Short mmCIF file of C-alpha atoms (C1' of nucleotides) in Angstrom, two decimals:
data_model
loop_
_atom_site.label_atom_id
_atom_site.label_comp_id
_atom_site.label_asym_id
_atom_site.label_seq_id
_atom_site.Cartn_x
_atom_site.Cartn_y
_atom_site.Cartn_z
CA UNK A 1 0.00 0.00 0.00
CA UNK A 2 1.14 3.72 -0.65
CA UNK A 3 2.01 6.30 1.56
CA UNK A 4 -0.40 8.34 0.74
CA UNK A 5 -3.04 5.67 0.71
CA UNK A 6 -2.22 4.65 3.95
CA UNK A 7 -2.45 8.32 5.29
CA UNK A 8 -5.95 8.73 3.31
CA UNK A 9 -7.25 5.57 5.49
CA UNK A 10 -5.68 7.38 8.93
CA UNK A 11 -7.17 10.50 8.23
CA UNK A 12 -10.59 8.49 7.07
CA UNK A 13 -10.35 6.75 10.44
CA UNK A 14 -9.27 9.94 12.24
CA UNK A 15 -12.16 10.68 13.81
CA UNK A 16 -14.12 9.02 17.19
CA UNK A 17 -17.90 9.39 15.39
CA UNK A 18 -16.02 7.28 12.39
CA UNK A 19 -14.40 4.65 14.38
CA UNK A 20 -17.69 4.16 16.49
CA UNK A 21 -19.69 3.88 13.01
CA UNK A 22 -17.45 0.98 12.31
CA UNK A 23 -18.45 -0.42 15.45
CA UNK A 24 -22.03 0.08 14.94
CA UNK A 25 -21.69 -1.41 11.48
CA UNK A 26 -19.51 -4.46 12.26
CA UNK A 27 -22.29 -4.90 14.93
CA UNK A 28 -25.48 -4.79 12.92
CA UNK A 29 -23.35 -6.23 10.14
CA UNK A 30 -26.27 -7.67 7.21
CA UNK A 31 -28.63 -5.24 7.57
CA UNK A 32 -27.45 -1.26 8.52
CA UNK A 33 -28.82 2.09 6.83
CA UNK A 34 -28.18 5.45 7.55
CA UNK A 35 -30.92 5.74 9.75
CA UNK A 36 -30.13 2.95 11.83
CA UNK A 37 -26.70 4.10 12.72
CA UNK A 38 -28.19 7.79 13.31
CA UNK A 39 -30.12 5.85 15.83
CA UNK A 40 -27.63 5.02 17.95
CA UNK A 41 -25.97 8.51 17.70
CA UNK A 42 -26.36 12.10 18.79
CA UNK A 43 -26.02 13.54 15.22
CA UNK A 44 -28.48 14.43 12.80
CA UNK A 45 -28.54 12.19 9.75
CA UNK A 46 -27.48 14.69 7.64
CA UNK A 47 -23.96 14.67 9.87
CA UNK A 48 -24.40 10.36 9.44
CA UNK A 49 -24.39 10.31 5.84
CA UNK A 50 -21.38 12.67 5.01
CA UNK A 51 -19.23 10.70 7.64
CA UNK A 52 -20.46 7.75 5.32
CA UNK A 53 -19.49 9.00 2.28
CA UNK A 54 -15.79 10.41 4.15
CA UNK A 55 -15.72 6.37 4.90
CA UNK A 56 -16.74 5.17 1.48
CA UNK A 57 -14.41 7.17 -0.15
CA UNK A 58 -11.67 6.16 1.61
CA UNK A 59 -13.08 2.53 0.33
CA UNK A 60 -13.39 1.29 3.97
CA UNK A 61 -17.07 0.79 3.34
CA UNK A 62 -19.30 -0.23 1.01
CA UNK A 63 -23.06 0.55 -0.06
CA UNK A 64 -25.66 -1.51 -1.37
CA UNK A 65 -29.02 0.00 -2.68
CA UNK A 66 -31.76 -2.66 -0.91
CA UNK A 67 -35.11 -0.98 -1.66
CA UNK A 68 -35.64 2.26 -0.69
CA UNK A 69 -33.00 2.09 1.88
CA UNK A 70 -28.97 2.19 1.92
CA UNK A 71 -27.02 -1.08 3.30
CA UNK A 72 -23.98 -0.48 4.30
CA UNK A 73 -21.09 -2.84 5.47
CA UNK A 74 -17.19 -2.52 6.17
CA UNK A 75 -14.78 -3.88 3.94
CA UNK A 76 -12.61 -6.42 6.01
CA UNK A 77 -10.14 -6.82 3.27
CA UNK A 78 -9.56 -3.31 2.98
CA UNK A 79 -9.19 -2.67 6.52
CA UNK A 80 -7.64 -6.12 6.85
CA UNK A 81 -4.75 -4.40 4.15
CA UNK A 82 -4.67 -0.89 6.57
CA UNK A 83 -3.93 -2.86 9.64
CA UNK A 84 -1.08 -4.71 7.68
CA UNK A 85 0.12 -1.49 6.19
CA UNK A 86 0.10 0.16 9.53
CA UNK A 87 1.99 -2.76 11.41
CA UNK A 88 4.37 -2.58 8.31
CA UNK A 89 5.01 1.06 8.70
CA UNK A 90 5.51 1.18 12.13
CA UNK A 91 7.53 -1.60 11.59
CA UNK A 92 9.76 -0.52 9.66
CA UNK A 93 10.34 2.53 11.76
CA UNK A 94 11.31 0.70 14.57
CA UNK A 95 13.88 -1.41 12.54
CA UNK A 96 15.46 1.85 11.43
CA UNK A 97 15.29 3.68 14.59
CA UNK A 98 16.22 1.19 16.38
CA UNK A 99 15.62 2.99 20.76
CA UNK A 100 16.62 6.39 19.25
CA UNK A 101 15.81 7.13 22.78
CA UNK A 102 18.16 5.06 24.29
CA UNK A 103 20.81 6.80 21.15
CA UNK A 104 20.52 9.90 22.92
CA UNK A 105 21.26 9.25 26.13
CA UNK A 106 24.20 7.35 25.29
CA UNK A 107 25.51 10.15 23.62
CA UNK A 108 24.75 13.33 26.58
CA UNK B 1 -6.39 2.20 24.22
CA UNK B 2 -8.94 4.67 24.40
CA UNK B 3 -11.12 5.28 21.12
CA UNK B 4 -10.89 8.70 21.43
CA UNK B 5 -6.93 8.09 21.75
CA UNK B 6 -7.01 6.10 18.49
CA UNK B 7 -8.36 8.13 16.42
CA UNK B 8 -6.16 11.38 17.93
CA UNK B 9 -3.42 9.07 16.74
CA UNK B 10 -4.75 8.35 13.27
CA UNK B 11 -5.73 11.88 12.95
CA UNK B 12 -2.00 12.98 13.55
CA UNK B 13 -0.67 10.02 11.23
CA UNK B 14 -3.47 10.99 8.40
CA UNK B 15 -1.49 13.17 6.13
CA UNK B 16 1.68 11.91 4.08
CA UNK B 17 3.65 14.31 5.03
CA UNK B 18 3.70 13.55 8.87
CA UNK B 19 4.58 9.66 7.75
CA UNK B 20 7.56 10.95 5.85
CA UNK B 21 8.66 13.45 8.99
CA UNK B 22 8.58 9.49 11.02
CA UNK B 23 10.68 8.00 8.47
CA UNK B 24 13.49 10.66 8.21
CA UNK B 25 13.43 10.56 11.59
CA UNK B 26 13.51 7.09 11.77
CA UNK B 27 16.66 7.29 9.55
CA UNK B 28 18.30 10.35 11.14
CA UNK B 29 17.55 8.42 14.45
CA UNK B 30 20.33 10.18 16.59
CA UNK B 31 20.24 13.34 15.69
CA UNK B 32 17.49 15.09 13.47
CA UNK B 33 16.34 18.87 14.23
CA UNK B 34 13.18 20.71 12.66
CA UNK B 35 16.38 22.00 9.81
CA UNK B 36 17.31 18.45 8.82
CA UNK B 37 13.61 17.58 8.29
CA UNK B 38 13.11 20.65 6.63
CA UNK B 39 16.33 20.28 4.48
CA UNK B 40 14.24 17.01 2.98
CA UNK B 41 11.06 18.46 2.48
CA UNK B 42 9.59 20.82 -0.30
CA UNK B 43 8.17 23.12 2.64
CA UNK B 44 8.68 26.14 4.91
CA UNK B 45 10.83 25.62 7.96
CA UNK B 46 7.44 26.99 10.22
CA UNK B 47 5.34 24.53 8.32
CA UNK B 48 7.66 21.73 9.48
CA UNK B 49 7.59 22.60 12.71
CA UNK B 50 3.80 22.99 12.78
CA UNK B 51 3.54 19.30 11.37
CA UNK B 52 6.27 18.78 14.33
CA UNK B 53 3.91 19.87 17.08
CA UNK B 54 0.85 17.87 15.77
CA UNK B 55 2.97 14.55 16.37
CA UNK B 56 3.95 15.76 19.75
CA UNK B 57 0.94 16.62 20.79
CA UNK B 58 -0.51 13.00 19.93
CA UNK B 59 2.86 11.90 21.80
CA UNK B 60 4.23 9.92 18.42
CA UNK B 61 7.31 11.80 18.80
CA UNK B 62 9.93 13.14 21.80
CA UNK B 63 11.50 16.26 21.77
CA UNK B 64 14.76 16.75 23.56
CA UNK B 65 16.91 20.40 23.56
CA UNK B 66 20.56 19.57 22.49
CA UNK B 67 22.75 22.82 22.49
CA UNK B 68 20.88 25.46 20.27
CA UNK B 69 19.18 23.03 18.92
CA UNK B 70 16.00 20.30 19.46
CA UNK B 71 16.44 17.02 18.70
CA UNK B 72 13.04 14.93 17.66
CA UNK B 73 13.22 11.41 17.58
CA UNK B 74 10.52 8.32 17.34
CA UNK B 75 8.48 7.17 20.04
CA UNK B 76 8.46 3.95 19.32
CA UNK B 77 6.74 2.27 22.39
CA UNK B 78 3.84 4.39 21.26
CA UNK B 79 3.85 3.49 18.08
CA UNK B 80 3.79 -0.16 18.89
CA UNK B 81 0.77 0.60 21.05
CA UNK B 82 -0.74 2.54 18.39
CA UNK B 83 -0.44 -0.71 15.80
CA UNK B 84 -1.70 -3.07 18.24
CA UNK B 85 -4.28 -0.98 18.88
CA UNK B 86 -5.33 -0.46 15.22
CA UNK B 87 -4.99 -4.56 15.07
CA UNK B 88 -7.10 -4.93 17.65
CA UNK B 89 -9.48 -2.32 16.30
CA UNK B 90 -9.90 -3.75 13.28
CA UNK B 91 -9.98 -7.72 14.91
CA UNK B 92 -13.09 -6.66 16.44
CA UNK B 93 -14.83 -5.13 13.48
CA UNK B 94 -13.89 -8.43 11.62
CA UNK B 95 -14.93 -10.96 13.85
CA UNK B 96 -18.22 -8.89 14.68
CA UNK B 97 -19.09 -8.31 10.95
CA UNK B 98 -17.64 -11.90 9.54
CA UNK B 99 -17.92 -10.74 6.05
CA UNK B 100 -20.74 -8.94 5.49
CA UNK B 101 -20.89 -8.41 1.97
CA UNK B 102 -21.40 -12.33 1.58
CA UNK B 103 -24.17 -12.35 4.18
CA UNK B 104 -25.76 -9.62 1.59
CA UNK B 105 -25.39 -11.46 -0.98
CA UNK B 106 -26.75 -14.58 0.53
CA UNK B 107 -30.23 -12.91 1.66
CA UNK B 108 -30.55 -11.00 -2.01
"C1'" DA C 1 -52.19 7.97 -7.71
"C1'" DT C 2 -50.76 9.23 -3.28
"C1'" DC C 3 -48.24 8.76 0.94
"C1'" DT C 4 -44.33 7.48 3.62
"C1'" DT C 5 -39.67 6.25 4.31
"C1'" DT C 6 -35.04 6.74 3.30
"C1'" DT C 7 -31.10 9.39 2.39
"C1'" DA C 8 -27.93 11.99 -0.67
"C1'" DT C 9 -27.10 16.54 -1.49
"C1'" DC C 10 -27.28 21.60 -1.02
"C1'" DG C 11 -26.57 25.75 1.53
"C1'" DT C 12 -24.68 27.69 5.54
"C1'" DA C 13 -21.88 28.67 9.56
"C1'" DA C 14 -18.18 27.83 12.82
"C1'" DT C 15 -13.97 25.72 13.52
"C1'" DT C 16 -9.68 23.53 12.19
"C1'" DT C 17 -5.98 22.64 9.07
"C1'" DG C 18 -2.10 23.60 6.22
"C1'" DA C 19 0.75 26.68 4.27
"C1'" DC C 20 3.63 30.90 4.38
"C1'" DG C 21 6.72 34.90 6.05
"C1'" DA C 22 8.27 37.45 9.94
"C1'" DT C 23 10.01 37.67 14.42
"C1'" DG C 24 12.06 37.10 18.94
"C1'" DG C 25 14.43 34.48 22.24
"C1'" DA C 26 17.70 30.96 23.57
"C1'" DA C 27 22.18 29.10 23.30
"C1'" DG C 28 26.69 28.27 21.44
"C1'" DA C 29 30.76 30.56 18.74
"C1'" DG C 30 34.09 34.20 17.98
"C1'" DC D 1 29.69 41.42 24.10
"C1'" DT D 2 28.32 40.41 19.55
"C1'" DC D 3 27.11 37.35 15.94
"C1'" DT D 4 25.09 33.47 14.17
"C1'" DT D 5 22.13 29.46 14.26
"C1'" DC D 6 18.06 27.21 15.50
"C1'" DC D 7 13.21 27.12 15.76
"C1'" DA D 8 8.71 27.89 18.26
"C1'" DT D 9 5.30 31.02 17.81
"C1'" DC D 10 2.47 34.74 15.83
"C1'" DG D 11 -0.37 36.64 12.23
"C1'" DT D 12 -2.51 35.76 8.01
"C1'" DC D 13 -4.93 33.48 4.41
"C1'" DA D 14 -7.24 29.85 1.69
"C1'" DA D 15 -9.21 25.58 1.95
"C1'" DA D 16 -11.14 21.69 4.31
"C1'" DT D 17 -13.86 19.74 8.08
"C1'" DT D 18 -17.79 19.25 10.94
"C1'" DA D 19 -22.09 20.20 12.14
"C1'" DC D 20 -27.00 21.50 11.08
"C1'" DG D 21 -31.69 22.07 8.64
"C1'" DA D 22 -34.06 21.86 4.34
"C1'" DT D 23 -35.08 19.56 0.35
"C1'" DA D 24 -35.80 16.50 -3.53
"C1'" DA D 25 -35.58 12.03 -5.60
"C1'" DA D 26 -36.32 7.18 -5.37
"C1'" DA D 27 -38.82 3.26 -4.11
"C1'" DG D 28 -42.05 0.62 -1.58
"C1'" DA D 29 -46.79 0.77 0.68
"C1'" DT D 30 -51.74 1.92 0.68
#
DNA sequence: ATCTTTTATCGTAATTTGACGATGGAAGAG
DNA sequence: CTCTTCCATCGTCAAATTACGATAAAAGAT
């Protein structure tokens, strides 16, 4: 995964409201509309459905038109690929950094 | 980890240039000032230091006054937090969803 | 044909972000 | 003491984010 996809996916993810839809979807997995997660949330739907769209654009979710209603569901493989990317990344930090604490106070 | 605390993290990790400032600082391990980083970057010396204090302020990075200068490094026990977290995270959604979009597509 | 439900989108307002240049203060160098 | 280097912070500006209410379109229900 790219940099920059990987920081399109943080900043997707960067916000509580997202992360608890998530929750709420996972949750309710097979059968979740807008309304359902504006339900369990002190926003108006309005507020619900652009934090949708902030999360299917950043292809963590995915939306299926059932009826007159919206089903939405999160895209394990996707964020199944972020959490791999992010161990990755932080992985390789480490490698290269090695304590860079520990560096510095070698060196005062 | 805190929710809240997760997504403060992502937030701070959601914009590529922040992931590059962690990996020349993960290179420069030892000894990297707000001039190095900027020396590598395409950007104002205040904008780097801006980007700077967002990653302090989510505590991904340590700040330590060497002579005239500040030395940033890594914090990598964070960081390791912050993936397991984020693994974690995203376990949950998975094993509370299973995979949704089959479910769907069983029921249509 | 009409009504209801659902929800994406528009318009708006307040706040935050991301970028810049300028500046002042802190600390070593001469 | 003076000079230079480093850099956090301030002020500014444009753009993006986050929230809301209103609204219209789509689709099922009556």
């Amino acid at each position: 995964m790219q940099q920059d996809d990987l920081a399109a996916i943080m900043r997707a993810l960067g916000h509580p409201v997202r992360l608890e839809i998530l929750r709420i979807l996972a949750r309710k997995a097979q059968n979740c509309c807008c309304n359902d997660i504006t339900d369990c949330l002190p926003l108006a739907q309005s507020t619900v459905s652009q934090h949708l769209k902030v999360l299917l654009d950043a292809g963590i979710i995915e939306r299926r038109a059932k009826g007159t209603r919206n089903n939405y569901c999160v895209r394990t493989d996707r964020l199944a690929a972020f959490s791999v990317a992010t161990r990755d990344y932080v992985g390789d930090l480490g490698t290269a950094a090695g304590s860079c604490a520990d560096v510095l106070d070698a060196v005062s």
